[in-house]
Amino acid sequence: MRTWKTDVLVPRGVVVIVHGLGEHHGRYRWLKDRLIDEGFHVISGDLPGHGRHLGPRGHVDRFDEYIETINQWIVSGQSLDIPVYLLGHSMGGLASIRTVQEKHPDIHGLILSSPCLGIVNQPPRWLLSLARILNKCYPKCRIPTKGSADNDKATRNPDILKRDAHDSLMLTKVSVRWYFELDKAMVQAVERNACFPNIPLLVMQAGSDKIVDKQAVQSWFDALTIESKHYKEWAGLYHEVYNEPERNDVFTYSLGFMNQYMNTH
C-alpha cells in the first residue's frame, strides 16, 4: 500500500483506488495524478496475487483476502481525518462491494467502475468440470484468463494498449481456486444486497463492455434500497472507462459525485 499526498493546503479528501483483475495499481497513474491535482490524497496498492504483492501470482485461497486488504487501505485513509471515498474497478469493484457489505466502513461514498457482477463470456462446461476437480486436488493450478489483461477488449485507447503490451506485471493466468472464489463472491454480492450500507453510490458502467455483463450490474443496482444511488452508463465506452479516450469526461463526472457528498456525511 502507498499514499500519495496532494500539495493543496487543505486536502478535500482521500480516494482509495482498487484495481481489477490482471492489473496493478501502477496502471492508475493518470487517475491518481488527476485526483491529486484536484486536492485529494490517494491510497492504493496491489491486491493479493497481483503486481508486486508477495505470494503466488494470480491466486488467492479466499476472496476474503481482498476484503481484508481493502479494509486496511480504508482504515489508513480514515487516519487522515478527511472524507474517504472508495473507488473500485471491475474485480476491484466487486471486492469493494463485498468489503462495504461485510465491514460497513465509515466512508463518504463508493464509486464502482464496470464492477464484475457477471461475466460476458463464461468458460465452457467441459472446462468448468475439469476446474472443479482441480480445485479440490490442485487449487493453485493456473489457467489462461481473459479479463482486464485482455486489453483489446478492455479499452479503445491505443496509448494504453501500447503501454500494457510491455508491462511485465500484468497477469495472464489465474488459479482455478481464484475463479471459484470470484464466482462465489459475485453470488454473495447479490444475495447480501440487504447488507449494503446506506452510503452514496455511483456506478459507472461501460456501455460497450465486452468483459462484464452490464445487465447483471444494472439488476444488482436496481435491487439496492439505499437512499443515494446513481447509475451512469457511458455509451460506446469499453470496460476500462478511466482509460478510454473519453476519460476526462468520466473523471469530471466522478468528481461531481464526490463534490456532491463532500459535506453531507
mmCIF file of C-alpha atoms in Angstrom:
data_model
loop_
_atom_site.group_PDB
_atom_site.id
_atom_site.type_symbol
_atom_site.label_atom_id
_atom_site.label_comp_id
_atom_site.label_asym_id
_atom_site.label_seq_id
_atom_site.Cartn_x
_atom_site.Cartn_y
_atom_site.Cartn_z
ATOM 1 C CA MET A 1 0.000 0.000 0.000
ATOM 2 C CA ARG A 2 1.139 3.528 -0.796
ATOM 3 C CA THR A 3 -0.194 7.007 -0.040
ATOM 4 C CA TRP A 4 0.270 9.927 -2.406
ATOM 5 C CA LYS A 5 -0.483 13.358 -0.933
ATOM 6 C CA THR A 6 -1.735 16.467 -2.654
ATOM 7 C CA ASP A 7 0.084 19.783 -2.274
ATOM 8 C CA VAL A 8 -3.211 21.561 -1.575
ATOM 9 C CA LEU A 9 -3.054 23.240 1.837
ATOM 10 C CA VAL A 10 -6.439 21.839 2.919
ATOM 11 C CA PRO A 11 -6.979 18.406 1.276
ATOM 12 C CA ARG A 12 -10.535 17.764 0.149
ATOM 13 C CA GLY A 13 -10.442 14.048 0.877
ATOM 14 C CA VAL A 14 -8.691 10.774 0.190
ATOM 15 C CA VAL A 15 -9.583 8.286 -2.547
ATOM 16 C CA VAL A 16 -8.785 4.601 -2.086
ATOM 17 C CA ILE A 17 -8.329 3.032 -5.547
ATOM 18 C CA VAL A 18 -8.811 -0.715 -6.021
ATOM 19 C CA HIS A 19 -7.567 -2.167 -9.316
ATOM 20 C CA GLY A 20 -9.138 -5.011 -11.291
ATOM 21 C CA LEU A 21 -8.134 -8.493 -12.391
ATOM 22 C CA GLY A 22 -4.752 -8.918 -14.003
ATOM 23 C CA GLU A 23 -3.538 -5.388 -13.384
ATOM 24 C CA HIS A 24 -1.783 -3.411 -10.637
ATOM 25 C CA HIS A 25 -2.012 -0.017 -9.007
ATOM 26 C CA GLY A 26 0.567 1.478 -11.380
ATOM 27 C CA ARG A 27 -1.985 1.409 -14.218
ATOM 28 C CA TYR A 28 -3.935 4.131 -12.392
ATOM 29 C CA ARG A 29 -1.237 6.799 -12.567
ATOM 30 C CA TRP A 30 -3.353 9.099 -14.742
ATOM 31 C CA LEU A 31 -6.338 8.876 -12.388
ATOM 32 C CA LYS A 32 -4.100 9.287 -9.344
ATOM 33 C CA ASP A 33 -2.473 12.410 -10.786
ATOM 34 C CA ARG A 34 -5.849 13.958 -11.673
ATOM 35 C CA LEU A 35 -7.161 13.348 -8.166
ATOM 36 C CA ILE A 36 -4.042 14.848 -6.602
ATOM 37 C CA ASP A 37 -4.395 17.920 -8.830
ATOM 38 C CA GLU A 38 -7.973 18.304 -7.575
ATOM 39 C CA GLY A 39 -6.859 18.296 -3.943
ATOM 40 C CA PHE A 40 -7.247 14.640 -2.968
ATOM 41 C CA HIS A 41 -4.796 12.279 -1.353
ATOM 42 C CA VAL A 42 -4.708 8.823 -2.962
ATOM 43 C CA ILE A 43 -4.191 5.419 -1.369
ATOM 44 C CA SER A 44 -3.695 2.274 -3.438
ATOM 45 C CA GLY A 45 -1.649 -0.869 -3.750
ATOM 46 C CA ASP A 46 -1.502 -4.271 -5.397
ATOM 47 C CA LEU A 47 -4.132 -6.808 -4.365
ATOM 48 C CA PRO A 48 -3.011 -10.307 -3.303
ATOM 49 C CA GLY A 49 -1.715 -12.290 -6.269
ATOM 50 C CA HIS A 50 -1.231 -9.148 -8.373
ATOM 51 C CA GLY A 51 1.592 -6.810 -9.304
ATOM 52 C CA ARG A 52 4.404 -6.860 -6.772
ATOM 53 C CA HIS A 53 2.325 -8.316 -3.946
ATOM 54 C CA LEU A 54 4.075 -11.215 -2.253
ATOM 55 C CA GLY A 55 2.609 -14.676 -2.748
ATOM 56 C CA PRO A 56 1.548 -16.843 -5.696
ATOM 57 C CA ARG A 57 0.644 -14.763 -8.738
ATOM 58 C CA GLY A 58 -2.948 -14.996 -9.877
ATOM 59 C CA HIS A 59 -4.026 -16.916 -6.791
ATOM 60 C CA VAL A 60 -5.949 -16.417 -3.546
ATOM 61 C CA ASP A 61 -7.175 -19.097 -1.178
ATOM 62 C CA ARG A 62 -10.204 -16.975 -0.272
ATOM 63 C CA PHE A 63 -11.812 -13.891 -1.796
ATOM 64 C CA ASP A 64 -11.840 -12.511 1.749
ATOM 65 C CA GLU A 65 -8.133 -11.791 1.287
ATOM 66 C CA TYR A 66 -9.185 -8.918 -0.967
ATOM 67 C CA ILE A 67 -11.743 -7.709 1.578
ATOM 68 C CA GLU A 68 -9.187 -7.627 4.375
ATOM 69 C CA THR A 69 -6.642 -5.828 2.191
ATOM 70 C CA ILE A 70 -9.098 -3.154 1.046
ATOM 71 C CA ASN A 71 -10.341 -2.621 4.574
ATOM 72 C CA GLN A 72 -6.759 -1.981 5.698
ATOM 73 C CA TRP A 73 -6.409 0.657 2.972
ATOM 74 C CA ILE A 74 -9.653 2.295 4.102
ATOM 75 C CA VAL A 75 -8.525 2.338 7.740
ATOM 76 C CA SER A 76 -5.306 4.025 6.629
ATOM 77 C CA GLY A 77 -7.365 6.656 4.811
ATOM 78 C CA GLN A 78 -9.567 7.231 7.849
ATOM 79 C CA SER A 79 -6.475 8.020 9.923
ATOM 80 C CA LEU A 80 -6.032 11.174 7.816
ATOM 81 C CA ASP A 81 -9.280 12.587 9.300
ATOM 82 C CA ILE A 82 -10.673 13.783 5.960
ATOM 83 C CA PRO A 83 -13.519 12.437 3.771
ATOM 84 C CA VAL A 84 -12.757 8.941 2.439
ATOM 85 C CA TYR A 85 -14.015 7.664 -0.910
ATOM 86 C CA LEU A 86 -13.595 4.121 -2.210
ATOM 87 C CA LEU A 87 -13.183 3.587 -5.965
ATOM 88 C CA GLY A 88 -13.083 0.054 -7.365
ATOM 89 C CA HIS A 89 -12.765 -1.151 -10.946
ATOM 90 C CA SER A 90 -14.094 -4.478 -12.306
ATOM 91 C CA MET A 91 -12.976 -7.238 -9.921
ATOM 92 C CA GLY A 92 -11.834 -4.442 -7.635
ATOM 93 C CA GLY A 93 -15.378 -3.112 -7.836
ATOM 94 C CA LEU A 94 -16.766 -6.476 -6.783
ATOM 95 C CA ALA A 95 -14.231 -6.651 -3.959
ATOM 96 C CA SER A 96 -15.223 -3.131 -2.902
ATOM 97 C CA ILE A 97 -18.895 -4.156 -2.823
ATOM 98 C CA ARG A 98 -18.092 -7.168 -0.689
ATOM 99 C CA THR A 99 -15.916 -5.002 1.592
ATOM 100 C CA VAL A 100 -18.664 -2.497 2.369
ATOM 101 C CA GLN A 101 -21.199 -5.314 2.764
ATOM 102 C CA GLU A 102 -19.044 -7.100 5.321
ATOM 103 C CA LYS A 103 -17.122 -4.283 7.028
ATOM 104 C CA HIS A 104 -19.534 -1.305 6.827
ATOM 105 C CA PRO A 105 -16.641 1.185 6.729
ATOM 106 C CA ASP A 106 -17.233 4.835 7.587
ATOM 107 C CA ILE A 107 -16.751 6.368 4.120
ATOM 108 C CA HIS A 108 -18.309 9.289 2.249
ATOM 109 C CA GLY A 109 -19.051 7.368 -0.936
ATOM 110 C CA LEU A 110 -18.343 4.418 -3.219
ATOM 111 C CA ILE A 111 -17.565 4.666 -6.931
ATOM 112 C CA LEU A 112 -17.739 1.483 -8.995
ATOM 113 C CA SER A 113 -16.224 1.282 -12.471
ATOM 114 C CA SER A 114 -17.751 -1.570 -14.530
ATOM 115 C CA PRO A 115 -17.992 -3.789 -11.418
ATOM 116 C CA CYS A 116 -17.628 -7.519 -12.011
ATOM 117 C CA LEU A 117 -21.090 -8.807 -11.096
ATOM 118 C CA GLY A 118 -21.373 -11.052 -14.135
ATOM 119 C CA ILE A 119 -19.097 -12.195 -16.949
ATOM 120 C CA VAL A 120 -19.886 -11.848 -20.667
ATOM 121 C CA ASN A 121 -18.068 -14.984 -21.816
ATOM 122 C CA GLN A 122 -18.453 -17.868 -19.373
ATOM 123 C CA PRO A 123 -15.969 -20.782 -19.557
ATOM 124 C CA PRO A 124 -17.254 -23.840 -21.455
ATOM 125 C CA ARG A 125 -18.856 -26.604 -19.389
ATOM 126 C CA TRP A 126 -16.063 -29.093 -20.014
ATOM 127 C CA LEU A 127 -13.508 -26.635 -18.670
ATOM 128 C CA LEU A 128 -15.609 -25.893 -15.593
ATOM 129 C CA SER A 129 -15.940 -29.621 -14.913
ATOM 130 C CA LEU A 130 -12.178 -30.050 -15.114
ATOM 131 C CA ALA A 131 -11.630 -26.949 -12.985
ATOM 132 C CA ARG A 132 -13.885 -28.317 -10.221
ATOM 133 C CA ILE A 133 -11.698 -31.403 -9.999
ATOM 134 C CA LEU A 134 -8.516 -29.330 -9.993
ATOM 135 C CA ASN A 135 -9.956 -27.022 -7.334
ATOM 136 C CA LYS A 136 -10.035 -29.972 -4.938
ATOM 137 C CA CYS A 137 -6.692 -31.567 -5.726
ATOM 138 C CA TYR A 138 -4.575 -28.786 -7.257
ATOM 139 C CA PRO A 139 -6.208 -25.400 -6.446
ATOM 140 C CA LYS A 140 -3.131 -23.378 -7.411
ATOM 141 C CA CYS A 141 -3.131 -24.724 -10.964
ATOM 142 C CA ARG A 142 -3.207 -21.649 -13.190
ATOM 143 C CA ILE A 143 -5.120 -21.299 -16.436
ATOM 144 C CA PRO A 144 -5.077 -18.530 -19.077
ATOM 145 C CA THR A 145 -7.529 -15.764 -18.279
ATOM 146 C CA LYS A 146 -9.485 -13.167 -20.190
ATOM 147 C CA GLY A 147 -10.308 -10.043 -18.270
ATOM 148 C CA SER A 148 -8.718 -6.653 -17.762
ATOM 149 C CA ALA A 149 -5.472 -8.147 -19.063
ATOM 150 C CA ASP A 150 -7.234 -8.897 -22.360
ATOM 151 C CA ASN A 151 -6.765 -5.289 -23.296
ATOM 152 C CA ASP A 152 -8.118 -5.195 -26.827
ATOM 153 C CA LYS A 153 -11.499 -5.817 -25.173
ATOM 154 C CA ALA A 154 -10.807 -3.562 -22.208
ATOM 155 C CA THR A 155 -10.069 -0.218 -23.863
ATOM 156 C CA ARG A 156 -10.008 1.605 -27.188
ATOM 157 C CA ASN A 157 -7.123 3.815 -26.080
ATOM 158 C CA PRO A 158 -4.096 2.999 -28.308
ATOM 159 C CA ASP A 159 -1.652 4.557 -25.844
ATOM 160 C CA ILE A 160 -2.840 2.260 -23.067
ATOM 161 C CA LEU A 161 -2.700 -0.782 -25.344
ATOM 162 C CA LYS A 162 0.855 0.049 -26.365
ATOM 163 C CA ARG A 163 1.954 0.586 -22.780
ATOM 164 C CA ASP A 164 0.364 -2.616 -21.470
ATOM 165 C CA ALA A 165 1.943 -4.728 -24.208
ATOM 166 C CA HIS A 166 5.298 -4.198 -22.450
ATOM 167 C CA ASP A 167 4.045 -4.391 -18.857
ATOM 168 C CA SER A 168 5.505 -7.494 -17.214
ATOM 169 C CA LEU A 169 3.349 -7.003 -14.104
ATOM 170 C CA MET A 170 0.126 -7.768 -15.981
ATOM 171 C CA LEU A 171 -1.304 -11.224 -15.234
ATOM 172 C CA THR A 172 -2.108 -13.680 -17.995
ATOM 173 C CA LYS A 173 -3.157 -16.622 -15.798
ATOM 174 C CA VAL A 174 -5.225 -17.200 -12.646
ATOM 175 C CA SER A 175 -5.638 -20.251 -10.455
ATOM 176 C CA VAL A 176 -8.720 -22.450 -10.523
ATOM 177 C CA ARG A 177 -9.294 -21.582 -6.844
ATOM 178 C CA TRP A 178 -9.289 -17.902 -7.766
ATOM 179 C CA TYR A 179 -12.018 -18.474 -10.375
ATOM 180 C CA PHE A 180 -14.339 -20.259 -7.978
ATOM 181 C CA GLU A 181 -13.746 -17.645 -5.293
ATOM 182 C CA LEU A 182 -14.669 -14.939 -7.810
ATOM 183 C CA ASP A 183 -17.804 -16.813 -8.800
ATOM 184 C CA LYS A 184 -18.819 -17.221 -5.158
ATOM 185 C CA ALA A 185 -18.196 -13.528 -4.473
ATOM 186 C CA MET A 186 -20.468 -12.490 -7.364
ATOM 187 C CA VAL A 187 -23.265 -14.633 -5.928
ATOM 188 C CA GLN A 188 -22.696 -13.225 -2.428
ATOM 189 C CA ALA A 189 -22.743 -9.640 -3.695
ATOM 190 C CA VAL A 190 -26.292 -10.210 -4.948
ATOM 191 C CA GLU A 191 -27.514 -12.345 -2.054
ATOM 192 C CA ARG A 192 -26.271 -9.857 0.546
ATOM 193 C CA ASN A 193 -27.663 -6.703 -1.033
ATOM 194 C CA ALA A 194 -29.593 -6.072 2.173
ATOM 195 C CA CYS A 195 -26.222 -5.776 3.957
ATOM 196 C CA PHE A 196 -25.127 -2.886 1.736
ATOM 197 C CA PRO A 197 -24.682 0.187 3.977
ATOM 198 C CA ASN A 198 -26.569 3.408 3.356
ATOM 199 C CA ILE A 199 -23.688 5.265 1.715
ATOM 200 C CA PRO A 200 -23.724 7.326 -1.505
ATOM 201 C CA LEU A 201 -23.045 5.107 -4.521
ATOM 202 C CA LEU A 202 -22.056 5.888 -8.100
ATOM 203 C CA VAL A 203 -21.908 3.086 -10.672
ATOM 204 C CA MET A 204 -20.046 3.980 -13.867
ATOM 205 C CA GLN A 205 -20.821 1.249 -16.374
ATOM 206 C CA ALA A 206 -19.220 0.912 -19.805
ATOM 207 C CA GLY A 207 -21.944 0.857 -22.437
ATOM 208 C CA SER A 208 -19.959 -1.409 -24.789
ATOM 209 C CA ASP A 209 -18.452 -3.617 -22.109
ATOM 210 C CA LYS A 210 -17.026 -6.816 -23.631
ATOM 211 C CA ILE A 211 -15.910 -8.280 -20.294
ATOM 212 C CA VAL A 212 -18.533 -7.569 -17.613
ATOM 213 C CA ASP A 213 -22.233 -8.319 -18.139
ATOM 214 C CA LYS A 214 -23.764 -4.859 -17.819
ATOM 215 C CA GLN A 215 -27.274 -6.305 -17.385
ATOM 216 C CA ALA A 216 -26.080 -8.072 -14.229
ATOM 217 C CA VAL A 217 -24.691 -4.762 -12.975
ATOM 218 C CA GLN A 218 -27.958 -2.958 -13.700
ATOM 219 C CA SER A 219 -30.009 -5.661 -11.945
ATOM 220 C CA TRP A 220 -27.796 -5.524 -8.866
ATOM 221 C CA PHE A 221 -28.039 -1.732 -8.771
ATOM 222 C CA ASP A 222 -31.833 -1.701 -9.208
ATOM 223 C CA ALA A 223 -32.261 -4.060 -6.255
ATOM 224 C CA LEU A 224 -30.418 -1.747 -3.846
ATOM 225 C CA THR A 225 -32.648 0.140 -1.411
ATOM 226 C CA ILE A 226 -30.154 2.787 -0.239
ATOM 227 C CA GLU A 227 -31.081 6.488 -0.263
ATOM 228 C CA SER A 228 -28.428 7.893 -2.615
ATOM 229 C CA LYS A 229 -27.528 5.817 -5.651
ATOM 230 C CA HIS A 230 -26.581 6.927 -9.142
ATOM 231 C CA TYR A 231 -26.116 4.861 -12.308
ATOM 232 C CA LYS A 232 -24.282 6.247 -15.330
ATOM 233 C CA GLU A 233 -23.858 4.193 -18.488
ATOM 234 C CA TRP A 234 -21.195 5.513 -20.842
ATOM 235 C CA ALA A 235 -22.429 4.760 -24.354
ATOM 236 C CA GLY A 236 -19.772 3.298 -26.640
ATOM 237 C CA LEU A 237 -17.084 3.042 -23.987
ATOM 238 C CA TYR A 238 -15.236 -0.199 -23.342
ATOM 239 C CA HIS A 239 -14.675 -1.854 -19.967
ATOM 240 C CA GLU A 240 -11.964 0.438 -18.556
ATOM 241 C CA VAL A 241 -13.841 3.745 -18.511
ATOM 242 C CA TYR A 242 -10.944 5.551 -16.797
ATOM 243 C CA ASN A 243 -8.622 4.555 -19.654
ATOM 244 C CA GLU A 244 -10.935 5.325 -22.559
ATOM 245 C CA PRO A 245 -10.356 8.302 -24.907
ATOM 246 C CA GLU A 246 -13.291 9.984 -23.126
ATOM 247 C CA ARG A 247 -11.730 9.541 -19.692
ATOM 248 C CA ASN A 248 -11.657 13.275 -18.943
ATOM 249 C CA ASP A 249 -15.460 13.300 -19.104
ATOM 250 C CA VAL A 250 -15.581 10.197 -16.893
ATOM 251 C CA PHE A 251 -13.292 11.839 -14.351
ATOM 252 C CA THR A 252 -15.313 15.058 -14.313
ATOM 253 C CA TYR A 253 -18.481 13.055 -13.637
ATOM 254 C CA SER A 254 -16.765 11.199 -10.777
ATOM 255 C CA LEU A 255 -15.516 14.464 -9.324
ATOM 256 C CA GLY A 256 -19.032 15.874 -9.407
ATOM 257 C CA PHE A 257 -20.268 12.901 -7.397
ATOM 258 C CA MET A 258 -17.606 13.370 -4.728
ATOM 259 C CA ASN A 259 -18.265 17.116 -4.572
ATOM 260 C CA GLN A 260 -21.980 16.449 -4.071
ATOM 261 C CA TYR A 261 -21.395 14.422 -0.909
ATOM 262 C CA MET A 262 -18.315 16.230 0.442
ATOM 263 C CA ASN A 263 -20.154 17.918 3.316
ATOM 264 C CA THR A 264 -23.137 15.614 3.819
ATOM 265 C CA HIS A 265 -21.554 12.847 5.881
#
